[in-house]
Amino acid sequence: MWIYEKKLQYPVKVSTCNPTLAKYLIEQYGGADGELAAALRYLNQRYTIPEKVIGLLTDIGTEEFAHLEMIATMIYKLTKDATPEQMKEAGLAAHYVNHDKALFYQNAAGVPWTASYIQAKGDPIADLYEDIAAEEKARATYQWIIDMSDDPDLNDGLRFLREREIVHAQRFREAVEILKEDREQKKVF
Amino acid sequence: MWIYEKKLQYPVKVSTCNPTLAKYLIEQYGGADGELAAALRYLNQRYTIPEKVIGLLTDIGTEEFAHLEMIATMIYKLTKDATPEQMKEAGLAAHYVNHDKALFYQNAAGVPWTASYIQAKGDPIADLYEDIAAEEKARATYQWIIDMSDDPDLNDGLRFLREREIVHAQRFREAVEILKEDREQKKVF
Amino acid sequence: MWIYEKKLQYPVKVSTCNPTLAKYLIEQYGGADGELAAALRYLNQRYTIPEKVIGLLTDIGTEEFAHLEMIATMIYKLTKDATPEQMKEAGLAAHYVNHDKALFYQNAAGVPWTASYIQAKGDPIADLYEDIAAEEKARATYQWIIDMSDDPDLNDGLRFLREREIVHAQRFREAVEILKEDREQKKVF
Amino acid sequence: MWIYEKKLQYPVKVSTCNPTLAKYLIEQYGGADGELAAALRYLNQRYTIPEKVIGLLTDIGTEEFAHLEMIATMIYKLTKDATPEQMKEAGLAAHYVNHDKALFYQNAAGVPWTASYIQAKGDPIADLYEDIAAEEKARATYQWIIDMSDDPDLNDGLRFLREREIVHAQRFREAVEILKEDREQKKVF
Amino acid sequence: MWIYEKKLQYPVKVSTCNPTLAKYLIEQYGGADGELAAALRYLNQRYTIPEKVIGLLTDIGTEEFAHLEMIATMIYKLTKDATPEQMKEAGLAAHYVNHDKALFYQNAAGVPWTASYIQAKGDPIADLYEDIAAEEKARATYQWIIDMSDDPDLNDGLRFLREREIVHAQRFREAVEILKEDREQKKVF
Amino acid sequence: MWIYEKKLQYPVKVSTCNPTLAKYLIEQYGGADGELAAALRYLNQRYTIPEKVIGLLTDIGTEEFAHLEMIATMIYKLTKDATPEQMKEAGLAAHYVNHDKALFYQNAAGVPWTASYIQAKGDPIADLYEDIAAEEKARATYQWIIDMSDDPDLNDGLRFLREREIVHAQRFREAVEILKEDREQKKVF
């Protein structure tokens, strides 16, 4: 089970009301390679992965929920003072008529999140490559959003998140190596 | 952010290896009215709900993740010793060829979870009725699963979960009343 | 069975060709909480609801089809004289290349309607709360669209429709009370 | 708008409680080529089709709702006396844990209905071929269900419905010819 | 099996960098009536269609892959020199943050391709009408895109593709006649 | 463009009519990690990947279409002589009422293929890890199907296909190394 602690993993600041940036960030909230996809993917794989890797999946999965909360906070801060007219100019009219300024688990184009984005095969090597790929894709998404953003405060938070994805990818690569070694050992003896 | 505590909210026991029951329980893992839907629905609505209700959504949303973990543990225990032949007899052959015995966020028929199941409107009364309906629907699902189950140990856990849904529905009803009263007050002064 | 009567439930007027407003209205045609969702939800639940409530579901479900026809007429009137260029400026280019000016059951972002938006549980209380939530959510959507609209003729029609949702919500609340009383009565005797 | 008349287009009888047949019939309720798809497809195309064909689309679309009601009644009659155990034996356990014996707009495999099954292009010839194809596909589905059914009472109703699809296909073919002739005429003068 | 030949079926030219046109063309890449849908639809039906028609389906299905490649090349050429700012102005910001300038099988609104767009019934007449409708719908889509385009080089390619759809529709109509005649013959003898 | 050659990449044999095995194989036809997903994923990424890797993606993508054809042939051979009753016993009744014995791009549970299963990020390293993960997941799926199969002739074909996935994974790993080296070189000079 999880205990909620009322603080963010890393402080979130935004320079100004900017619903256009919010629209892009929705991709990392409910998009194919966003934080929801990451958290749900890792926590779901815990039951059939070798015991050695369970802790890693729990740790990273739990951290991804903290990232999801950071993204949610960013989107909220970027839109909370926006008028309907500003939402419209930001390409968020379709969002507004459905959700007002509430968040929703969809990508930047408005397509609802689906579990079809993620996978669990029961095969540890396949699952870990699924995870490495997920982190590499999330890293790319952060890069494309940073390319589009001119908000230095927001970018500070996005760079923190991008760095975490790189660290996670590395840890999943190490886990592959550990499992492969184990497999070799078993063949030897 | 959340802290993971390595224990279940309520102990999970199952009497025997029983993949047939596991198939039904998947409905509460990744189905329309399952625990994933509940957790994600409430935590997502926190940003635009009146401040008075945020804590309630955080508490219940976080608890639903604990329920999700209980359901996952039940499914895992019911299937971990099953042979491929037993998976097939339980109607889980389609699950097996795709996921082996890994869990997946789908309903009992194998349809992947989609955010289209849930909603956030930015209107507090609409959002809270969405939540009451969610709890009533989850309560019904637990009932239909209990109808199908003959495992007394499992049923003990399921009854605990069903009770929690009834409590949550009640708390969401109270929140509606509180917000309506506030609205009345504002009109008076 | 149904008989078609060639008139609208309430007269539909629009002030000018305005595809931008049409784009927003599509949300109530084929969106999560739109008129199609409402009609199909209620008519589908009729078979397993207690007999006392069947007539209510048939009446409201049939009326929602009349609302769907009003929304369709509004969208058609707002777009029928639009040039491709005007469709593009209204954010309807993606609609145009796929459907020209034909209507389609999708939301304002262009996501096709799915039955995942609605539910039927066989449990009368759960089903009626699903319906109350549906009406509250539809009411909110009409509000967000009215917020975006500056067409007084259109708004007259939208306000009529919003009022109907409030009436329906009230009638579903009464149905819950009737069923709860019945349940109490049965327990007493 | 539509007026509900409390009778079926054609009497529906079933010989015995038979949830297995109900499972197959769900395909015509909420499947790709079922009655819901048909009704929604034709009624939606009315706004941009040449005036000559509007009445045909309204008539057939309205009739398809009557067919939908017949299918719903068949499914209800085939399942209403079934025990949970009988639902399970009929392959409806996944349906039961989610919906009890309520109906739902999904296909026989349990996939929810989506508007992606249907289309409207604004081009009259394309739309009418879409409709002819729809009727031919519905005719085939009725044939496959009749192949699977050994209930003579049910088959009587299914044969009636299959015949109606053949008539509709013919009427859509005639509409294509009328529109092509009109086009020729316009070219001549 | 297929052999790749490194040339396009018909030369693809575009006048200038124009991501706005690219956005529209995505409809024919991964939309409901696009080239992917066409290719996959015909090649899939080959196994249960009468032998006389298999070659036709293989030929047209294989040609549609060549069309898919032409569309891909057009989209690539229209976007390869675009800046992020130009992508944004073209309504492709949501595409950019998810895919940078990579292609993706989605429609112009960003909805991912789904097999729900296509059908195979095992009934040859139904399958061929599905195919005729597909070609008529693709023809319409090309028309709507040409309406929106002012790039004469691009339009030359699009007109070639539109013509091919008309030819294919005609060949599918002939196949229906051949199968109907065969059926008549069998009845006679 | 592609040229069709009327032969299979590797001979396909099945021992007996066995629709149960056909049901499992559908997972590799239209499932999340099946051959359709593989072919479409690689061919789509070709436009934005560094030139050095384009040929590899074209080669493997084209080969995956040959695999798709092998799987289609297997499914067809396993079902072509099956009676409706045998289809039903194999868990294919829902398939039969919708598609008769025609193939369809869906997974073993009957969920239609969606492009949400695959990804293209425009970032070469992310795209190649997506591809490695795809091959590892396909390898696992083949293993789970072989676990369920007792048809030695079929298994011969499945083992050939599983081996090809391992080779492809290796080639994608090499491509990652080549691109990383190139990147290093550029940093040095």
PDB file of N, CA and C in Angstrom, chain A residues 4 38 43 47 52 66 74-75 80 84 88 95 103-104 107 115-116 128 141 143 156 163 171 175-176 178 185 188-189:
ATOM      1  N   TYR A   4       0.342   8.745   1.287  1.00  0.00           N
ATOM      2  CA  TYR A   4       0.495  10.017   0.587  1.00  0.00           C
ATOM      3  C   TYR A   4       1.235  11.010   1.476  1.00  0.00           C
ATOM      4  N   ALA A  38       4.020   4.975 -17.514  1.00  0.00           N
ATOM      5  CA  ALA A  38       5.217   4.454 -16.861  1.00  0.00           C
ATOM      6  C   ALA A  38       4.870   3.814 -15.515  1.00  0.00           C
ATOM      7  N   LEU A  43       4.496  -1.075 -12.052  1.00  0.00           N
ATOM      8  CA  LEU A  43       3.843  -1.677 -10.877  1.00  0.00           C
ATOM      9  C   LEU A  43       3.112  -2.965 -11.254  1.00  0.00           C
ATOM     10  N   TYR A  47       4.536  -8.758 -10.287  1.00  0.00           N
ATOM     11  CA  TYR A  47       4.116 -10.055  -9.749  1.00  0.00           C
ATOM     12  C   TYR A  47       4.821 -11.244 -10.389  1.00  0.00           C
ATOM     13  N   LYS A  52      14.529 -10.549  -7.501  1.00  0.00           N
ATOM     14  CA  LYS A  52      15.615  -9.556  -7.488  1.00  0.00           C
ATOM     15  C   LYS A  52      15.225  -8.201  -8.056  1.00  0.00           C
ATOM     16  N   ALA A  66       4.878  10.105  -8.518  1.00  0.00           N
ATOM     17  CA  ALA A  66       5.307  11.436  -8.070  1.00  0.00           C
ATOM     18  C   ALA A  66       5.526  12.357  -9.271  1.00  0.00           C
ATOM     19  N   MET A  74       1.990  21.181 -12.836  1.00  0.00           N
ATOM     20  CA  MET A  74       2.409  22.107 -13.906  1.00  0.00           C
ATOM     21  C   MET A  74       1.214  22.521 -14.772  1.00  0.00           C
ATOM     22  N   ILE A  75       0.447  21.529 -15.222  1.00  0.00           N
ATOM     23  CA  ILE A  75      -0.685  21.816 -16.111  1.00  0.00           C
ATOM     24  C   ILE A  75      -1.682  22.720 -15.395  1.00  0.00           C
ATOM     25  N   LYS A  80      -4.701  27.680 -14.640  1.00  0.00           N
ATOM     26  CA  LYS A  80      -5.727  28.042 -13.659  1.00  0.00           C
ATOM     27  C   LYS A  80      -6.280  29.462 -13.835  1.00  0.00           C
ATOM     28  N   PRO A  84     -11.718  31.359 -20.896  1.00  0.00           N
ATOM     29  CA  PRO A  84     -12.124  30.477 -22.000  1.00  0.00           C
ATOM     30  C   PRO A  84     -11.476  30.895 -23.315  1.00  0.00           C
ATOM     31  N   LYS A  88      -9.084  28.622 -25.749  1.00  0.00           N
ATOM     32  CA  LYS A  88      -9.359  28.437 -27.176  1.00  0.00           C
ATOM     33  C   LYS A  88      -8.116  28.751 -28.012  1.00  0.00           C
ATOM     34  N   HIS A  95     -10.903  20.589 -25.284  1.00  0.00           N
ATOM     35  CA  HIS A  95     -10.713  20.181 -23.894  1.00  0.00           C
ATOM     36  C   HIS A  95     -11.707  20.916 -22.992  1.00  0.00           C
ATOM     37  N   LEU A 103      -8.176  18.311 -15.327  1.00  0.00           N
ATOM     38  CA  LEU A 103      -7.205  17.485 -16.041  1.00  0.00           C
ATOM     39  C   LEU A 103      -7.909  16.251 -16.602  1.00  0.00           C
ATOM     40  N   PHE A 104      -7.272  15.615 -17.567  1.00  0.00           N
ATOM     41  CA  PHE A 104      -7.783  14.322 -18.018  1.00  0.00           C
ATOM     42  C   PHE A 104      -6.637  13.499 -18.593  1.00  0.00           C
ATOM     43  N   ASN A 107      -3.814  12.269 -24.423  1.00  0.00           N
ATOM     44  CA  ASN A 107      -2.583  12.846 -24.961  1.00  0.00           C
ATOM     45  C   ASN A 107      -2.850  14.268 -25.476  1.00  0.00           C
ATOM     46  N   ALA A 115      -4.622   1.150 -21.980  1.00  0.00           N
ATOM     47  CA  ALA A 115      -3.608   0.182 -21.562  1.00  0.00           C
ATOM     48  C   ALA A 115      -2.931  -0.487 -22.753  1.00  0.00           C
ATOM     49  N   SER A 116      -3.467  -0.292 -23.964  1.00  0.00           N
ATOM     50  CA  SER A 116      -2.808  -0.829 -25.165  1.00  0.00           C
ATOM     51  C   SER A 116      -1.422  -0.231 -25.368  1.00  0.00           C
ATOM     52  N   LEU A 128      11.680  -6.227 -19.304  1.00  0.00           N
ATOM     53  CA  LEU A 128      12.671  -5.180 -19.014  1.00  0.00           C
ATOM     54  C   LEU A 128      13.015  -4.367 -20.267  1.00  0.00           C
ATOM     55  N   THR A 141      10.126  12.404 -25.495  1.00  0.00           N
ATOM     56  CA  THR A 141       8.966  13.293 -25.360  1.00  0.00           C
ATOM     57  C   THR A 141       9.333  14.548 -24.574  1.00  0.00           C
ATOM     58  N   GLN A 143      12.149  15.908 -24.413  1.00  0.00           N
ATOM     59  CA  GLN A 143      12.961  16.747 -25.289  1.00  0.00           C
ATOM     60  C   GLN A 143      12.080  17.546 -26.246  1.00  0.00           C
ATOM     61  N   ASP A 156      13.068  23.980 -16.101  1.00  0.00           N
ATOM     62  CA  ASP A 156      13.875  23.449 -14.997  1.00  0.00           C
ATOM     63  C   ASP A 156      13.247  22.145 -14.491  1.00  0.00           C
ATOM     64  N   GLU A 163      16.040  13.881 -16.793  1.00  0.00           N
ATOM     65  CA  GLU A 163      17.216  13.230 -16.196  1.00  0.00           C
ATOM     66  C   GLU A 163      16.828  11.947 -15.474  1.00  0.00           C
ATOM     67  N   ARG A 171      19.126   1.928 -15.025  1.00  0.00           N
ATOM     68  CA  ARG A 171      18.882   0.904 -14.002  1.00  0.00           C
ATOM     69  C   ARG A 171      18.187  -0.322 -14.604  1.00  0.00           C
ATOM     70  N   ALA A 175      19.517  -4.228 -14.757  1.00  0.00           N
ATOM     71  CA  ALA A 175      18.684  -5.359 -14.350  1.00  0.00           C
ATOM     72  C   ALA A 175      18.716  -6.466 -15.404  1.00  0.00           C
ATOM     73  N   VAL A 176      18.708  -6.074 -16.683  1.00  0.00           N
ATOM     74  CA  VAL A 176      18.832  -7.071 -17.759  1.00  0.00           C
ATOM     75  C   VAL A 176      20.139  -7.841 -17.586  1.00  0.00           C
ATOM     76  N   ILE A 178      21.956  -8.306 -14.900  1.00  0.00           N
ATOM     77  CA  ILE A 178      21.906  -9.169 -13.706  1.00  0.00           C
ATOM     78  C   ILE A 178      21.145 -10.456 -14.017  1.00  0.00           C
ATOM     79  N   GLN A 185      24.825 -18.461 -14.928  1.00  0.00           N
ATOM     80  CA  GLN A 185      25.233 -19.212 -13.731  1.00  0.00           C
ATOM     81  C   GLN A 185      24.481 -20.531 -13.628  1.00  0.00           C
ATOM     82  N   VAL A 188      25.766 -23.080 -15.920  1.00  0.00           N
ATOM     83  CA  VAL A 188      27.100 -23.593 -15.576  1.00  0.00           C
ATOM     84  C   VAL A 188      26.995 -24.704 -14.544  1.00  0.00           C
ATOM     85  N   PHE A 189      26.258 -24.453 -13.497  1.00  0.00           N
ATOM     86  CA  PHE A 189      26.200 -25.457 -12.408  1.00  0.00           C
ATOM     87  C   PHE A 189      25.108 -26.488 -12.639  1.00  0.00           C
TER      88      PHE A 189
END
